[in-house]
Short mmCIF file of C-alpha atoms in Angstrom, two decimals:
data_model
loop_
_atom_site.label_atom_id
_atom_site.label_comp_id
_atom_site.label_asym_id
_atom_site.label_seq_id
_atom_site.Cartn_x
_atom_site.Cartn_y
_atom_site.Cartn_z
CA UNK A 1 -133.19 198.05 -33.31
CA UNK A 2 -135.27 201.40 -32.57
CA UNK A 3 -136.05 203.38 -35.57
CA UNK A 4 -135.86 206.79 -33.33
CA UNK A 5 -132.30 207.86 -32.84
CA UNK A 6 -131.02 209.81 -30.29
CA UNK A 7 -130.29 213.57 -30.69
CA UNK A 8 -126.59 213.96 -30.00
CA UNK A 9 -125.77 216.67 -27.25
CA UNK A 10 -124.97 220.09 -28.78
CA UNK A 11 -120.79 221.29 -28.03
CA UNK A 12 -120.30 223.27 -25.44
CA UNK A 13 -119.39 225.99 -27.43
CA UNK A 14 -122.87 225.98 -29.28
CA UNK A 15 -124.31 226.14 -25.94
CA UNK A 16 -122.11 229.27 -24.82
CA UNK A 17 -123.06 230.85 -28.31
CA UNK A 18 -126.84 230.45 -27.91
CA UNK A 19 -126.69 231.63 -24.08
CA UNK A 20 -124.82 234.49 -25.57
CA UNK A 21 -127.39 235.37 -27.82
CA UNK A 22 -130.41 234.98 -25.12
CA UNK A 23 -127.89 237.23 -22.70
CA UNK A 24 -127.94 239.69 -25.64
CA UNK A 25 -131.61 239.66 -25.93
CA UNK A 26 -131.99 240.16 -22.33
CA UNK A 27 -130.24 243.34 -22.48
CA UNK A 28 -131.80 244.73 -25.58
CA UNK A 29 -135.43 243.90 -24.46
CA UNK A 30 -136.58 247.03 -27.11
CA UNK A 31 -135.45 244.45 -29.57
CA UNK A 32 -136.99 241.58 -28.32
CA UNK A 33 -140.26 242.68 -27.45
CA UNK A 34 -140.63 244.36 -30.55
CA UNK A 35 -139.47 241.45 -32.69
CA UNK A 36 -141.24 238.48 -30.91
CA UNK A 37 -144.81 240.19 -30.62
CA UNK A 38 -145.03 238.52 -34.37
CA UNK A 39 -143.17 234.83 -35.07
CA UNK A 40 -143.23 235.52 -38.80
CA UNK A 41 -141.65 238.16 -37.97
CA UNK A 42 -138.31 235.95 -36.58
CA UNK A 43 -136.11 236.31 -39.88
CA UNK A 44 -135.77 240.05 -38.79
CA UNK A 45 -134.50 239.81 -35.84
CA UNK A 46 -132.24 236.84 -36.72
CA UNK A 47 -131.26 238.99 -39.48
CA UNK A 48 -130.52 242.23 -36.43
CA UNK A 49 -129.32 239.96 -34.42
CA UNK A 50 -126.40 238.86 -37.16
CA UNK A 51 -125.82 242.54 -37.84
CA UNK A 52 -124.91 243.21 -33.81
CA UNK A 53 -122.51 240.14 -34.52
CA UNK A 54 -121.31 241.10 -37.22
CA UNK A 55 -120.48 244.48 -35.93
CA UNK A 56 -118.46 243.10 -33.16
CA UNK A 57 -116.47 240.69 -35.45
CA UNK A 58 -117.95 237.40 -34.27
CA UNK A 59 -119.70 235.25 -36.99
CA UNK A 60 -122.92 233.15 -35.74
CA UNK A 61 -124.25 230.84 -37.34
CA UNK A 62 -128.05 230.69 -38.38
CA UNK A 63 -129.03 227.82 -36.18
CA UNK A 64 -126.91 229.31 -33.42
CA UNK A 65 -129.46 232.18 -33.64
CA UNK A 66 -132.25 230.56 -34.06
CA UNK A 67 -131.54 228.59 -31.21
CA UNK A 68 -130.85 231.66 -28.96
CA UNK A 69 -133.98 233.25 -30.15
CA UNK A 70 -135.90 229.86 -29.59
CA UNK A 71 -134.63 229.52 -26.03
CA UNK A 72 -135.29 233.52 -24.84
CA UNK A 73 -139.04 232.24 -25.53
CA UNK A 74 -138.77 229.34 -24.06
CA UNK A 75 -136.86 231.22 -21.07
CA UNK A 76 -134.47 228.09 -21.20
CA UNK A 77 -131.62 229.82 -19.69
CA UNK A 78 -133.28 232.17 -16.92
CA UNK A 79 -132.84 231.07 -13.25
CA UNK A 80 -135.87 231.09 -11.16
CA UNK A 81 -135.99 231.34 -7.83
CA UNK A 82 -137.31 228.77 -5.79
CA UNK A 83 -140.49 229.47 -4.10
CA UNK A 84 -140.02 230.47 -0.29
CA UNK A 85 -141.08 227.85 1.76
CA UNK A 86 -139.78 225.17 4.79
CA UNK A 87 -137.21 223.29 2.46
CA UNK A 88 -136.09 226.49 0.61
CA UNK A 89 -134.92 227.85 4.22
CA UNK A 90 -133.34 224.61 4.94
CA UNK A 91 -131.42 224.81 2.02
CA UNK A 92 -130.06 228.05 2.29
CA UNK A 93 -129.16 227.32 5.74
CA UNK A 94 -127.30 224.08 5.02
CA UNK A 95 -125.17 226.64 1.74
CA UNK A 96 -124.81 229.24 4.51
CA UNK A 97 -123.44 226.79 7.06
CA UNK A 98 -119.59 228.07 7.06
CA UNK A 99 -120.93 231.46 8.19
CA UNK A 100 -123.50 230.64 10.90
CA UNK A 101 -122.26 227.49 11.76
CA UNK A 102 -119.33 228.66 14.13
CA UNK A 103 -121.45 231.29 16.24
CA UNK A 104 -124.07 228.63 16.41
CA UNK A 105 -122.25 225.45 17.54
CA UNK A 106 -120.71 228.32 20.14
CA UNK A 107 -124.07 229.19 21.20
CA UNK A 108 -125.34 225.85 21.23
CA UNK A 109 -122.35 224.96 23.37
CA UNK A 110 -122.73 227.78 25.73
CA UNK A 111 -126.50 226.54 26.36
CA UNK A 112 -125.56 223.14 26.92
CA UNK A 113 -122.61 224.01 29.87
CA UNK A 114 -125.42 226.24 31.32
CA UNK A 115 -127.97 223.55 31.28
CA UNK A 116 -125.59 221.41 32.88
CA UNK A 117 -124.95 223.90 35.23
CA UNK A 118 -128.23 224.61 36.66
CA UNK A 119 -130.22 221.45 36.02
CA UNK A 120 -127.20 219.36 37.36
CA UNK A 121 -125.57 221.71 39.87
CA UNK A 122 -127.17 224.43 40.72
CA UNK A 123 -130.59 222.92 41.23
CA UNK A 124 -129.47 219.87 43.20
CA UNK A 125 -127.32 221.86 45.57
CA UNK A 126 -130.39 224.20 46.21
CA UNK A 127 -132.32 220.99 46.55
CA UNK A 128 -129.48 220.30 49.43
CA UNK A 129 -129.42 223.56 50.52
CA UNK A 130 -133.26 223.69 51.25
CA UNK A 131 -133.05 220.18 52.64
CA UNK A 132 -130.40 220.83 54.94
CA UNK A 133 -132.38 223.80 56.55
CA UNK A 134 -135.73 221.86 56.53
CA UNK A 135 -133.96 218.58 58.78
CA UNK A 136 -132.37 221.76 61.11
CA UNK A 137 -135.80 223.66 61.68
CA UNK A 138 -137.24 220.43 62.34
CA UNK A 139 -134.74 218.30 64.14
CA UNK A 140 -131.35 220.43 64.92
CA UNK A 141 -132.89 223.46 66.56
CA UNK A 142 -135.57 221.81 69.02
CA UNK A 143 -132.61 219.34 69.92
CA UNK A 144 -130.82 222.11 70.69
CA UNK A 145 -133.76 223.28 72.92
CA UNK A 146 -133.41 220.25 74.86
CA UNK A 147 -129.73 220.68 75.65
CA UNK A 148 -130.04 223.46 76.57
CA UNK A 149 -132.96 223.14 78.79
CA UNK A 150 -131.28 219.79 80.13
CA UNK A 151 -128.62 221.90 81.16
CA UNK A 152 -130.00 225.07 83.04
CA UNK A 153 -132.52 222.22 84.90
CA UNK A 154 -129.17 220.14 85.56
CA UNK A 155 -127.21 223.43 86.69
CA UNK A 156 -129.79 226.19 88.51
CA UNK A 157 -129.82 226.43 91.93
CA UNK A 158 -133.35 228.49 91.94
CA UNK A 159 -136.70 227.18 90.48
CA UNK A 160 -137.62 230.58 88.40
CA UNK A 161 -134.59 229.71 85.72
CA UNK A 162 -136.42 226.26 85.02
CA UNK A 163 -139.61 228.04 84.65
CA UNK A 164 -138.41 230.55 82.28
CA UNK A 165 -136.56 228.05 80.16
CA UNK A 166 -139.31 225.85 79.72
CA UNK A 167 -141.54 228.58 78.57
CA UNK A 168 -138.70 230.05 75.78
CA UNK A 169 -138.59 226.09 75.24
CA UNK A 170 -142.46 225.17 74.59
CA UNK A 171 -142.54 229.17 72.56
CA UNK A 172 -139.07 227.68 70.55
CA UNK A 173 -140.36 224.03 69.37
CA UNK A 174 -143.69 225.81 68.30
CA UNK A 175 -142.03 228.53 66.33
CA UNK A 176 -140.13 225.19 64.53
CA UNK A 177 -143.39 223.46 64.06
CA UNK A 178 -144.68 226.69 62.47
CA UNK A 179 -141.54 226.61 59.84
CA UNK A 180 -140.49 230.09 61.73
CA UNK A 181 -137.03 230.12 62.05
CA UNK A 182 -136.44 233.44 63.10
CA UNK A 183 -138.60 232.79 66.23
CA UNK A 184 -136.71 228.83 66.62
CA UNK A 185 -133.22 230.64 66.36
CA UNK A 186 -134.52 233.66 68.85
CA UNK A 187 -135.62 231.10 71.69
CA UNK A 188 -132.00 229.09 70.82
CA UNK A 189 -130.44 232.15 71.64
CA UNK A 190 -132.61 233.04 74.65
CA UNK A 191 -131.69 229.54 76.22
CA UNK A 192 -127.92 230.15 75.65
CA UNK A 193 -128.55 233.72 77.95
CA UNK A 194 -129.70 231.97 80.35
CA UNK A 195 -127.42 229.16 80.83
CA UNK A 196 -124.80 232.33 80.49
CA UNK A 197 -126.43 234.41 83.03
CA UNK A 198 -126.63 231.06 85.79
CA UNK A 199 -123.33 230.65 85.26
CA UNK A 200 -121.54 234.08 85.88
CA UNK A 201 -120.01 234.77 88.90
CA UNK A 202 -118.80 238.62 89.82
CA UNK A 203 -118.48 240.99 92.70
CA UNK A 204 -120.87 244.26 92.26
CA UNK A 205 -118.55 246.97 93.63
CA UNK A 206 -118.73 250.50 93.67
CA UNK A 207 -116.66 252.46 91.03
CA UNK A 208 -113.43 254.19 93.18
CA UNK A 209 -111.41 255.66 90.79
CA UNK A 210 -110.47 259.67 89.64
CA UNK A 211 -112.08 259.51 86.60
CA UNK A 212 -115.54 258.30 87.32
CA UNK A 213 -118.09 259.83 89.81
CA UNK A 214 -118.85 256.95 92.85
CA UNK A 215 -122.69 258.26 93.03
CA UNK A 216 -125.03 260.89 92.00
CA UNK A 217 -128.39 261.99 92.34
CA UNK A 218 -131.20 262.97 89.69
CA UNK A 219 -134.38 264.53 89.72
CA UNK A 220 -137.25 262.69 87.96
CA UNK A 221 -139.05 264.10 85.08
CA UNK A 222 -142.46 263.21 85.89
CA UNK A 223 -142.41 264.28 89.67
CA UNK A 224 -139.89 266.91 90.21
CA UNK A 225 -140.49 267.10 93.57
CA UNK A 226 -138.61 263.76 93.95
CA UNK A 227 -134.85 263.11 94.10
CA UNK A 228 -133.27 259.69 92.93
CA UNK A 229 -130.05 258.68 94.39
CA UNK A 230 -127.25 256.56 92.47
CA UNK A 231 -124.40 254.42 93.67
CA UNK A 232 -121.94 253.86 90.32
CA UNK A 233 -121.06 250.20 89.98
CA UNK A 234 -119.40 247.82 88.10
CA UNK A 235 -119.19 243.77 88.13
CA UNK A 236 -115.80 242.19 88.72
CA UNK A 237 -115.34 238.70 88.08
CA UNK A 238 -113.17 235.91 90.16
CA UNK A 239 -109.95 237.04 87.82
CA UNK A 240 -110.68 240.77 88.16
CA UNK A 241 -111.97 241.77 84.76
CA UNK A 242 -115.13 243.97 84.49
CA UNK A 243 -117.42 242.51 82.74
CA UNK A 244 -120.01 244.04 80.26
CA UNK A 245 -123.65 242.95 81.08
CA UNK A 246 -127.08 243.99 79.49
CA UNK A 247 -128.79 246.84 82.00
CA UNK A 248 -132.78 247.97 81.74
CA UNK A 249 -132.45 252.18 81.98
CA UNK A 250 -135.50 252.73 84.15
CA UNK A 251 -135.70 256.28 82.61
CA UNK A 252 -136.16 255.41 79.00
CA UNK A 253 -137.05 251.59 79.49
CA UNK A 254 -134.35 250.70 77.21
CA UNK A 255 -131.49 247.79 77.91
CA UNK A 256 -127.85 248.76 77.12
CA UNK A 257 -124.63 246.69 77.37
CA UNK A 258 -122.42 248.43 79.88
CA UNK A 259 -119.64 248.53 81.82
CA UNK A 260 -120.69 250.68 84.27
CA UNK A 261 -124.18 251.92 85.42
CA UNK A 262 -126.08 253.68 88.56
CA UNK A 263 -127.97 251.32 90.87
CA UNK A 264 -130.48 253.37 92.51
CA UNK A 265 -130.22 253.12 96.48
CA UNK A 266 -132.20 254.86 99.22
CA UNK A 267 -130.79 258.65 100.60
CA UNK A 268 -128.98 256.84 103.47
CA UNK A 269 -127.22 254.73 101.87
CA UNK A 270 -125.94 257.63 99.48
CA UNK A 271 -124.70 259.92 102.43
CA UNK A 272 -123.00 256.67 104.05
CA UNK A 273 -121.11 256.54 100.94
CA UNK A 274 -120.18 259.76 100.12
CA UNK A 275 -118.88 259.96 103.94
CA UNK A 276 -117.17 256.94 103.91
CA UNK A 277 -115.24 258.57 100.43
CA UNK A 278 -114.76 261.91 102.28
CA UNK A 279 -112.71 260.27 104.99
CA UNK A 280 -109.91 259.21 103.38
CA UNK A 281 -110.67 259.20 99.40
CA UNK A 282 -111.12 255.42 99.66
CA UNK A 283 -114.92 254.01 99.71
CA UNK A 284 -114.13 250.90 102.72
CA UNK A 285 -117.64 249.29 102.03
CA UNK A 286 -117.51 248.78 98.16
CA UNK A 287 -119.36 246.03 97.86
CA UNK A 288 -123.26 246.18 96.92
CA UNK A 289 -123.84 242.45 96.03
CA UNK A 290 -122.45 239.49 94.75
CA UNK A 291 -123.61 237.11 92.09
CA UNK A 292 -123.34 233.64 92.52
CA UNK A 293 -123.18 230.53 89.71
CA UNK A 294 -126.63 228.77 89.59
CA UNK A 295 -128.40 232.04 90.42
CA UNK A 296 -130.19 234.98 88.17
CA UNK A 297 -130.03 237.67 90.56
CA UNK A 298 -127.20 239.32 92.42
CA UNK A 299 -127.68 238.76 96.13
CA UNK A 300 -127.22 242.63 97.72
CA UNK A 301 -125.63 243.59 100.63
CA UNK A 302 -126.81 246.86 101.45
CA UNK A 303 -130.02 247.98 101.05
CA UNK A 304 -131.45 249.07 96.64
CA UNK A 305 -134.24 250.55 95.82
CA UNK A 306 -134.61 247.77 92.14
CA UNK A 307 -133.60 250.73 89.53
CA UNK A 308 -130.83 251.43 87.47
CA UNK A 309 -129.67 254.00 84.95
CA UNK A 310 -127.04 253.67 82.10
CA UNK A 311 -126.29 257.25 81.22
CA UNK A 312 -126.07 260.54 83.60
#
């Protein structure tokens, strides 16, 4: 058996005494600085240190003391702080947890459902999106060319419609190949005019009614010397509506959609009108043209000088 024996733990309430007499140390550091510059000097402030005691009606004993004093020099019962560093963070996050740990699972949370969001919805249905309009620029809108020129070759009745669709055709599939859709959707829509225009069918007539003037005649602004004379039509089709259509102004060079506009006719034809009103208040000869389906242009029946106006 071991000749060293164990030194048996202190009571508790030798423990509490001696961290009492450290605490009071700590708050009279006068005392202890002054007393512990010297060790020999040690029975004093034992000796002070029983008097505060004393004074407050608490009996310590001598190695209680001692062992306070001992232990203030020894600084057996101060807490240091841990250094800063990587696990000294860590730790105080992981005590801390119960107050950040709700905001942050809530943040982490919102991250993830926005992650998921874009990276698995949002980017893939762009990924469509962009797709979708790549396979039309290349494939949908030239096919739609075709048809369309398929159909004003298979329906024209006059070889300038073919011409001018295959030249908005060939301008169409190169503005595709080009990745211009603007210019594709432009010559898509230029096709679908003229399919539109070959198939209309209406009566050019001359506008009889109270309210709107059957002719009139205008004097030019760059020859004023000149006078322009203007039968007032409008085109009716086979179930009697007027129909709006797109008209060049030959004054300002500008197209308008109109119901009614001036055709510009030669002076004879602009007296035998204005007679034929005067007799009775009813123009007999009403009709300037007619436009057939398969055909561009209206077919006249009395004589036009090509011009037309939209306002007057």
């Amino acid at each position: 058996m071991s000749d060293v024996t164990a030194k048996p733990a202190a009571p508790l309430d030798e423990v509490m005494l001696a961290m009492d007499v450290v605490d009071t140390l700590r708050h009279r550091q006068d005392l202890a600085t002054r007393e512990l510059d010297g060790i020999s000097r040690e029975a004093q402030l034992i000796d002070k240190l029983r008097d505060i005691y004393h004074q407050q009606g608490i009996e310590v004993p001598d190695h209680i003391l001692k062992e306070g004093v001992a232990a203030l020099a020894e600084s057996r019962f101060v807490y240091d702080p841990p250094k800063p560093g990587f696990g000294t963070t860590l730790a105080r996050l992981y005590v801390s947890r119960k107050r950040w740990g709700k905001p942050a699972m809530a943040v982490l949370l919102a991250l993830v459902v926005l992650g998921i969001g874009y990276f698995g919805v949002w980017r893939p249905y762009q990924a469509g999106q962009a797709e979708q309009a790549r396979v039309e620029l290349a494939e949908g809108l030239p096919a739609q060319m075709d048809g369309l020129y398929q159909t004003i070759f298979e329906e024209t009745k006059v070889q300038t419609a073919v011409v001018q669709a295959e030249a908005i055709r060939s301008r169409g599939k190169a503005f595709a190949a080009e990745a211009n859709r603007a210019g594709a959707e432009q010559a898509v829509a230029d096709l679908t005019a003229l399919r539109d225009t070959l198939r209309q069918q209406y009566t050019l007539r001359i506008v009889n009614r109270a309210d709107v003037q059957s002719g009139f005649w205008t004097t030019p602004e760059v020859n004023i010397d000149a006078t322009n004379y203007y039968v007032v039509v409008e085109a009716v089709d086979p179930s009697g509506n007027v129909l709006s259509l797109p008209i060049l102004n030959e004054e300002n060079g500008q197209t308008e959609t109109v119901n009614i506009w001036g055709v510009r006719v030669p002076e004879v034809v602009y007296n035998a009108v204005a007679a034929d009103k005067r007799d009775d208040g009813i123009i007999q000869a009403n009709e300037v043209g007619r436009k057939a389906d398969g055909f561009l242009e209206v077919e006249y029946n009395m004589p036009v000088l090509g011009g037309a106006v939209t306002r007057w």
